[in-house]
């Protein structure tokens, strides 16, 4: 340590540096005691645990992993005489095509479409209806036309909802039949007539 020329109290003392602590201040590095040994396996309870990877071990999947990427375009849904029905959590592509001769196309997208994404459905039918269910808050655009039938969208007045950013674009072409897209909540109670297929157990 250093002191001022006027005595020990004339100037403030400075903090000792690392080289002045222990034996280095007394006589140099040779006077410093040897450092304590590092803990190791010979000292029970004081060493670090040894981690040995197990060969072939498979870690469980991360619960927060995103779902698999949605396909851009799926194989067309084809039916000559009969209905095409998709309900629940089915795998839908970004663009779904359907071709029918005689029958209805019924798609339930409540567990398929997610907020912020856009799905497209294009259908061609000679005789039959196109009925699509979307969750509340979905923006719907319906294009196409029919010779004998209606093209419309229906909202559920019992469940007003804010927009979620989800968007459905429908291009429906039919000779005889309706093209209808309807908003419906997760538990609509008893669905109206013509929509019982969304809850077959009720």
PDB file of N, CA, C and O in Angstrom, residues 65-69:
ATOM      1  N   UNK A  65     -44.415 -27.606 -30.117  1.00  0.00           N
ATOM      2  CA  UNK A  65     -43.972 -27.628 -31.504  1.00  0.00           C
ATOM      3  C   UNK A  65     -45.128 -27.260 -32.422  1.00  0.00           C
ATOM      4  O   UNK A  65     -46.273 -27.651 -32.186  1.00  0.00           O
ATOM      5  N   UNK A  66     -44.855 -26.481 -33.476  1.00  0.00           N
ATOM      6  CA  UNK A  66     -45.932 -26.098 -34.385  1.00  0.00           C
ATOM      7  C   UNK A  66     -46.443 -27.296 -35.163  1.00  0.00           C
ATOM      8  O   UNK A  66     -45.729 -28.291 -35.351  1.00  0.00           O
ATOM      9  N   UNK A  67     -47.681 -27.248 -35.615  1.00  0.00           N
ATOM     10  CA  UNK A  67     -48.217 -28.357 -36.401  1.00  0.00           C
ATOM     11  C   UNK A  67     -47.509 -28.460 -37.746  1.00  0.00           C
ATOM     12  O   UNK A  67     -46.843 -27.517 -38.181  1.00  0.00           O
ATOM     13  N   UNK A  68     -47.582 -29.596 -38.401  1.00  0.00           N
ATOM     14  CA  UNK A  68     -46.925 -29.729 -39.701  1.00  0.00           C
ATOM     15  C   UNK A  68     -47.466 -28.729 -40.703  1.00  0.00           C
ATOM     16  O   UNK A  68     -48.616 -28.305 -40.632  1.00  0.00           O
ATOM     17  N   UNK A  69     -46.604 -28.347 -41.635  1.00  0.00           N
ATOM     18  CA  UNK A  69     -46.977 -27.336 -42.612  1.00  0.00           C
ATOM     19  C   UNK A  69     -48.150 -27.820 -43.462  1.00  0.00           C
ATOM     20  O   UNK A  69     -48.222 -28.984 -43.861  1.00  0.00           O
TER      21      UNK A  69
END
